Coordinates of C-alpha atoms in Angstrom, one line a residue:
M242 CA 97.9 164.8 161.6
A243 CA 94.4 165.1 162.9
T244 CA 91.6 162.8 161.6
P245 CA 88.9 164.6 159.5
L246 CA 85.9 165.5 161.6
V247 CA 83.4 163.9 159.2
L248 CA 85.4 160.6 159.2
R249 CA 86.6 160.6 162.8
G250 CA 87.6 157.1 163.8
V251 CA 87.3 155.8 160.2
D252 CA 90.2 154.1 158.3
R253 CA 90.7 156.5 155.3
A254 CA 92.2 153.8 153.1
A255 CA 89.3 151.3 153.8
F256 CA 86.8 154.1 153.2
A257 CA 88.4 155.0 149.9
V258 CA 88.5 151.4 148.7
A259 CA 84.9 150.8 149.7
L260 CA 83.6 154.0 148.0
V261 CA 85.6 153.3 144.8
A262 CA 84.2 149.8 144.7
R263 CA 80.7 151.0 145.0
L264 CA 81.2 153.7 142.4
R265 CA 82.7 151.2 139.9
T266 CA 79.8 148.8 140.5
A267 CA 77.4 151.6 139.7
G268 CA 79.3 152.3 136.4
V269 CA 81.6 155.2 137.3
A270 CA 85.0 154.9 135.5
V271 CA 87.2 155.6 138.5
P272 CA 90.9 155.7 137.5
P273 CA 93.3 153.2 139.0
S274 CA 94.9 155.9 141.1
G275 CA 91.6 157.0 142.5
P276 CA 91.7 155.4 146.0
A277 CA 95.3 156.7 146.6
S278 CA 94.4 160.2 145.4
L279 CA 91.3 160.2 147.7
V280 CA 93.3 159.2 150.7
Q281 CA 95.9 161.9 150.1
A282 CA 93.2 164.5 149.6
L283 CA 91.4 163.5 152.8
A284 CA 94.7 163.8 154.7
L285 CA 95.5 167.3 153.2
L286 CA 92.0 168.9 153.1
Q287 CA 90.5 167.3 156.2
P288 CA 86.8 167.9 155.2
G289 CA 84.7 168.8 158.2
V290 CA 81.2 168.5 156.7
S291 CA 79.6 166.2 154.2
S292 CA 79.6 168.8 151.4
E293 CA 83.4 169.2 151.7
L294 CA 83.7 165.4 151.6
Y295 CA 81.5 165.4 148.5
W296 CA 83.7 167.8 146.6
T297 CA 86.9 166.1 147.7
A298 CA 85.7 162.7 146.5
R299 CA 84.2 164.1 143.3
V300 CA 87.4 165.9 142.2
T301 CA 89.6 162.9 142.9
L302 CA 87.4 160.1 141.7
C303 CA 85.4 161.5 138.7
S304 CA 87.3 162.0 135.4
R305 CA 84.3 162.1 133.0
A306 CA 81.4 164.5 133.1
D307 CA 79.0 161.8 132.1
D308 CA 79.8 160.0 135.4
L309 CA 78.8 162.9 137.6
P310 CA 75.0 162.0 137.8
V311 CA 75.9 158.4 138.8
F312 CA 78.4 159.7 141.4
D313 CA 75.8 162.0 142.9
D314 CA 73.3 159.1 143.2
V315 CA 75.9 156.9 144.9
F316 CA 77.1 159.6 147.3
A317 CA 73.5 160.4 148.2
A318 CA 72.7 156.7 148.8
V319 CA 75.8 156.4 151.1
F320 CA 75.6 159.7 153.0
G321 CA 72.1 161.1 152.3
D322 CA 70.3 159.2 155.0
A323 CA 73.3 158.5 157.2
V324 CA 73.0 159.9 160.8
L325 CA 76.4 161.2 161.5
G326 CA 76.6 162.3 165.1
L327 CA 79.9 163.9 164.6
D328 CA 78.6 165.9 161.7
P329 CA 75.4 167.7 162.7
P330 CA 75.4 170.1 159.8
S331 CA 75.2 167.3 157.4
L332 CA 71.8 166.4 158.7
T333 CA 70.3 169.7 157.5
S334 CA 72.6 170.5 154.5
S335 CA 72.1 168.9 151.2
L336 CA 74.4 168.2 148.3
P337 CA 75.2 171.0 146.0
Q338 CA 72.3 171.5 143.7
R339 CA 72.7 171.1 139.9
V340 CA 72.7 174.4 138.1
S341 CA 71.9 175.3 134.6
A342 CA 74.4 175.8 131.8
A343 CA 74.1 179.6 132.1
E344 CA 74.6 179.6 135.8
S345 CA 77.6 177.3 135.3
M346 CA 79.2 179.8 132.9
E347 CA 78.5 182.6 135.4
G348 CA 80.2 180.6 138.1
A349 CA 83.1 179.9 135.9
D350 CA 83.6 183.6 135.2
G351 CA 83.3 184.6 138.8
G352 CA 85.3 181.9 140.3
A353 CA 83.3 179.9 142.9
G354 CA 79.7 178.9 142.4
P355 CA 76.7 180.4 144.3
D356 CA 76.9 177.9 147.0
G357 CA 80.7 178.3 147.5
G358 CA 81.4 175.1 145.7
L359 CA 83.4 174.5 142.5
P360 CA 82.5 176.6 139.4
W361 CA 81.1 173.8 137.2
S362 CA 77.8 171.9 137.2
T363 CA 76.7 168.4 137.0
R364 CA 75.5 167.6 133.5
P365 CA 72.6 165.2 133.0
A366 CA 73.3 161.6 132.0
A367 CA 73.4 161.0 128.3
V368 CA 71.0 158.1 127.9
R369 CA 69.8 157.3 124.4
A370 CA 66.2 156.6 123.5
G371 CA 65.2 153.0 124.1
A372 CA 67.9 152.2 126.8
S373 CA 67.3 152.7 130.5
A374 CA 69.8 154.2 132.9
D375 CA 70.0 150.9 134.9
T376 CA 70.8 149.0 131.7
E377 CA 73.5 151.4 130.8
R378 CA 75.1 151.2 134.2
L379 CA 75.0 147.4 134.1
V380 CA 77.0 147.3 130.9
L381 CA 79.5 150.0 131.9
D382 CA 81.2 147.9 134.6
V383 CA 82.3 145.3 132.1
L384 CA 82.7 147.0 128.7
P385 CA 85.9 148.8 127.6
S386 CA 85.6 152.6 128.0
R387 CA 85.7 153.0 124.2
L388 CA 82.5 151.0 123.8
A389 CA 80.7 151.8 127.1
A390 CA 79.0 154.9 125.6
R391 CA 77.9 153.0 122.6
A392 CA 76.3 150.1 124.5
D393 CA 72.9 150.5 122.8
E394 CA 74.1 151.2 119.2
P395 CA 73.4 148.5 116.6
F396 CA 76.3 146.4 115.5
D397 CA 76.1 147.6 111.9
Q398 CA 77.6 150.9 113.1
F399 CA 80.8 149.4 114.5
D400 CA 84.1 149.1 112.6
A401 CA 86.6 146.3 112.6
A402 CA 88.6 147.7 115.6
D403 CA 85.4 147.9 117.7
L404 CA 84.5 144.3 116.8
Q405 CA 87.9 143.2 118.0
L406 CA 87.3 144.9 121.3
I407 CA 83.9 143.2 121.6
G408 CA 85.6 139.9 120.8
T409 CA 88.1 140.4 123.7
W410 CA 85.2 141.3 126.0
L411 CA 83.4 138.1 125.0
E412 CA 86.5 136.0 125.7
R413 CA 86.7 137.4 129.2
A414 CA 83.0 136.7 129.6
G415 CA 83.7 133.0 128.9
T416 CA 84.1 132.3 132.6
T417 CA 80.4 132.7 133.1
W418 CA 79.3 130.0 130.7
P419 CA 76.5 127.7 131.9
R420 CA 77.2 124.9 134.4
R421 CA 75.4 121.8 135.5
R422 CA 75.5 119.6 138.6
S423 CA 77.7 116.5 138.3
L424 CA 77.2 113.1 139.9
R425 CA 80.5 113.5 141.6
H426 CA 80.9 115.2 145.0
T427 CA 83.6 117.5 146.4
S428 CA 84.3 118.5 150.0
S429 CA 82.6 121.6 151.2
P430 CA 82.0 123.1 154.7
H431 CA 78.6 124.2 153.5
G432 CA 77.6 120.9 151.9
R433 CA 74.4 119.0 152.7
R434 CA 75.8 115.5 152.3
V435 CA 77.9 113.7 154.9
D436 CA 81.1 112.3 153.5
L437 CA 81.3 109.0 155.4
R438 CA 84.8 108.1 154.3
R439 CA 86.3 111.4 155.3
T440 CA 84.3 111.4 158.5
L441 CA 85.6 108.0 159.5
R442 CA 89.1 108.9 158.5
A443 CA 89.0 111.9 160.8
S444 CA 87.6 109.9 163.7
R445 CA 90.9 107.9 164.0
S446 CA 92.3 110.8 166.0
T447 CA 89.4 111.0 168.4
G448 CA 89.2 107.3 169.4
W449 CA 87.0 106.4 166.5
E450 CA 84.3 108.8 167.7
P451 CA 83.0 110.9 164.8
L452 CA 83.1 114.2 166.5
R453 CA 83.5 116.2 163.3
L454 CA 81.3 115.6 160.3
A455 CA 82.9 116.0 156.8
L456 CA 80.4 117.5 154.4
S457 CA 80.3 117.4 150.6
R458 CA 78.3 118.8 147.8
R459 CA 77.7 118.1 144.1
M460 CA 80.4 119.4 141.8
L461 CA 79.5 121.9 139.1
R462 CA 80.7 121.2 135.6
P463 CA 80.4 123.3 132.4
R464 CA 77.4 122.5 130.4
R465 CA 77.9 121.9 126.7
I466 CA 76.9 124.8 124.5
V467 CA 76.0 124.6 120.8
L468 CA 75.9 127.8 118.7
I469 CA 74.2 128.0 115.3
C470 CA 74.6 131.3 113.3
D471 CA 72.6 132.3 110.3
V472 CA 75.0 133.7 107.8
S473 CA 72.5 134.7 105.1
R474 CA 72.5 138.1 103.4
S475 CA 69.9 139.5 105.8
M476 CA 72.2 138.7 108.8
Q477 CA 75.3 140.2 107.2
P478 CA 75.6 143.3 109.6
Y479 CA 75.6 141.0 112.6
V480 CA 77.6 138.0 111.5
G481 CA 80.9 139.5 112.6
V482 CA 79.9 139.9 116.2
Y483 CA 78.2 136.5 116.4
L484 CA 81.3 134.9 115.0
H485 CA 83.3 136.5 117.8
L486 CA 80.7 135.1 120.2
M487 CA 81.1 131.7 118.7
R488 CA 84.9 131.9 118.9
S489 CA 84.7 132.9 122.6
A490 CA 83.1 129.5 123.2
A491 CA 85.3 127.6 120.8
I492 CA 88.5 128.7 122.6
H493 CA 87.3 127.0 125.8
A494 CA 87.0 123.7 123.9
T495 CA 88.8 121.7 126.6
V496 CA 86.2 122.8 129.2
L497 CA 83.0 123.5 127.4
R498 CA 83.2 121.0 124.5
P499 CA 81.3 123.4 122.3
E500 CA 80.0 122.8 118.8
V501 CA 79.8 125.8 116.4
F502 CA 77.9 125.7 113.1
A503 CA 77.1 128.3 110.4
C504 CA 74.0 127.9 108.3
A505 CA 73.1 129.5 105.0
T506 CA 71.9 127.2 102.2
S507 CA 73.7 124.4 104.0
L508 CA 75.2 123.6 107.4
R509 CA 78.9 124.0 108.1
R510 CA 80.8 123.0 111.2
L511 CA 83.2 125.7 112.3
T512 CA 84.4 124.3 115.6
P513 CA 87.9 123.3 114.4
V514 CA 88.7 126.6 112.6
L515 CA 87.6 128.9 115.4
T516 CA 89.9 127.4 118.0
H517 CA 92.9 129.1 116.5
R518 CA 94.7 131.4 119.0
S519 CA 94.6 134.3 116.7
A520 CA 91.1 135.9 116.3
E521 CA 92.0 137.3 112.8
V522 CA 93.1 134.0 111.5
A523 CA 90.2 132.1 113.0
L524 CA 87.6 134.5 111.5
A525 CA 89.4 134.4 108.1
R526 CA 89.3 130.6 108.1
A527 CA 85.7 130.6 109.1
N528 CA 84.8 132.9 106.2
D529 CA 86.7 130.6 103.8
A530 CA 84.9 127.5 105.2
V531 CA 81.4 129.0 104.6
E532 CA 81.3 129.3 100.8
D533 CA 77.6 130.1 100.6
R534 CA 77.6 132.9 103.2
Y535 CA 75.5 136.0 102.5
S536 CA 73.2 134.0 100.2
G537 CA 69.8 132.3 100.9
T538 CA 68.7 130.5 104.1
H539 CA 67.6 127.0 104.7
L540 CA 67.6 127.1 108.5
G541 CA 65.0 124.4 109.0
A542 CA 66.9 121.9 106.8
G543 CA 70.1 122.8 108.5
L544 CA 68.7 122.1 112.0
A545 CA 67.2 118.8 110.7
A546 CA 70.6 117.9 109.3
L547 CA 72.3 118.7 112.6
L548 CA 69.9 116.5 114.6
S549 CA 70.1 113.6 112.2
G550 CA 73.9 113.8 111.7
V551 CA 76.9 112.6 113.6
H552 CA 76.9 115.7 115.8
G553 CA 73.3 115.4 116.8
A554 CA 74.3 113.8 120.2
A555 CA 76.1 117.0 121.1
V556 CA 72.7 118.8 121.4
R557 CA 71.5 116.4 124.1
G558 CA 71.4 118.3 127.5
A559 CA 73.2 121.3 126.0
V560 CA 72.4 125.0 125.7
V561 CA 71.6 125.7 122.1
V562 CA 72.0 129.3 120.9
I563 CA 70.5 130.1 117.5
A564 CA 71.3 133.5 115.9
S565 CA 68.9 134.3 113.1
D566 CA 66.3 136.8 112.0
G567 CA 63.8 134.1 111.3
W568 CA 63.8 134.4 107.5
D569 CA 63.8 130.9 105.9
S570 CA 63.4 129.7 102.4
D571 CA 62.0 126.4 103.6
P572 CA 58.3 126.0 104.5
P573 CA 57.5 126.9 108.1
E574 CA 56.6 123.3 108.9
V575 CA 60.2 122.2 108.3
L576 CA 61.6 124.6 110.9
E577 CA 58.7 123.9 113.3
H578 CA 59.4 120.1 113.1
A579 CA 63.1 120.7 113.6
M580 CA 62.6 123.0 116.6
A581 CA 60.2 120.6 118.2
R582 CA 62.9 117.9 118.0
L583 CA 65.5 120.3 119.2
S584 CA 63.5 121.5 122.3
R585 CA 63.0 117.9 123.4
R586 CA 66.7 117.1 123.1
A587 CA 68.4 120.3 124.4
H588 CA 68.4 121.7 127.9
T589 CA 67.7 125.3 126.9
V590 CA 67.1 126.9 123.5
V591 CA 68.1 130.6 123.2
W592 CA 67.1 132.5 120.0
L593 CA 68.9 135.7 119.1
N594 CA 67.0 137.8 116.7
P595 CA 68.6 141.2 116.0
R596 CA 65.4 142.5 114.4
A597 CA 63.4 142.0 117.6
A598 CA 64.9 145.2 119.0
A599 CA 62.7 147.3 116.8
S600 CA 59.9 149.1 118.6
G601 CA 56.6 147.2 118.4
Y602 CA 58.2 144.1 116.9
V603 CA 55.8 141.2 116.2
P604 CA 57.0 137.9 114.7
L605 CA 55.0 138.2 111.5
V606 CA 57.4 136.0 109.5
R607 CA 55.9 132.6 109.4
P608 CA 59.1 130.6 110.1
M609 CA 59.9 132.8 113.2
A610 CA 56.3 132.5 114.4
A611 CA 56.5 128.7 114.0
A612 CA 59.8 128.4 115.9
L613 CA 59.0 130.9 118.8
P614 CA 56.9 128.5 120.9
Y615 CA 59.9 126.1 121.2
C616 CA 62.3 128.8 122.4
D617 CA 63.1 129.1 126.1
V618 CA 64.7 132.5 125.8
F619 CA 64.2 135.1 123.0
L620 CA 66.6 138.1 122.9
P621 CA 67.3 140.8 120.3
A622 CA 71.1 140.9 120.8
N623 CA 71.6 143.6 118.2
S624 CA 73.8 145.7 120.5
L625 CA 76.1 145.3 123.4
V626 CA 73.2 145.6 125.9
G627 CA 71.7 142.6 124.2
L628 CA 74.9 140.6 124.4
R629 CA 75.2 141.5 128.1
E630 CA 71.7 140.1 128.6
L631 CA 72.8 136.9 126.8
V632 CA 75.8 136.6 129.1
K633 CA 73.5 136.9 132.1
V634 CA 71.1 134.3 130.8
L635 CA 74.0 131.8 130.1
S636 CA 75.6 132.5 133.5
A637 CA 72.2 131.9 135.2

């Protein structure tokens, strides 16, 4: 069978795999059978120009109308500026233009569209107010398809099934927890330190002449993470998601050595109860352990108790994540003093404030204004986009 003119001399399987990988990176939900379907379509249709290749790839790889604008951008980035000597018409012809809804219906009634293409149009991307297209695409490549379209919705609009899916996604994201350089070294061909022992051991086969240098580098170990969640009444719509976040760290206890606390009128340690293998059982036990949940807030006193208690050493050199809206019944000086001590002892302090996502947000609450100068990272984290930003910060 002859090779398609537009892809002459190109491995169709390698081309399909590379194109699918680029589309998935951009956020297109390509089905698992996409590469195989594209290879079969290329073998049967044998597109001769880039416009035929466009429709072949679009029909086989796009299963959702919302993905069509992203597909157009990726295809244009790959083939728009490409100089294909074997495809001169592609240098002057452009991709099929997007038509209006009325023109699309006319094309559907009359068969083919005005340009001879398929009788449907590319609909514009559905991007909600307050969320950029780049942010949406960043989240689409890691979120379940059920939640990808709701990436910027507040957590108070999610039901229990959606929260369980979010918990599963957070558990998968546990592989990107923060790491630190250890004092130990490991062998690496790209290391900067010469391993003398391995170099001398290898020189035994070359007459004790060190012809090959064995290199090593510092080992990377997981950095301890400490999570503190405000479970007062004002945080009630977001506590469920934050508990899933805390459990995703607790299930990696053998590696991360995390510490998880809940704070309302007092501080409660939740690390042992959240390590249960069942998420439902772990969250139920956590709710039972926090008897004062959805009541008042004494965040400053809780942080002071943590730093002065038996678990205060766990904060040293750790990444501390505090999830709170900043409302505190204690005087602002109490929280300010505790945050000053915490910033000197911890490696990084991350504050998650779901109310910071509001347009024109200003920390007018005195406790939040007092704690903000001691925070290294301040994120809203009221939606999946915010949680994705948190994962990026922790992985960096």
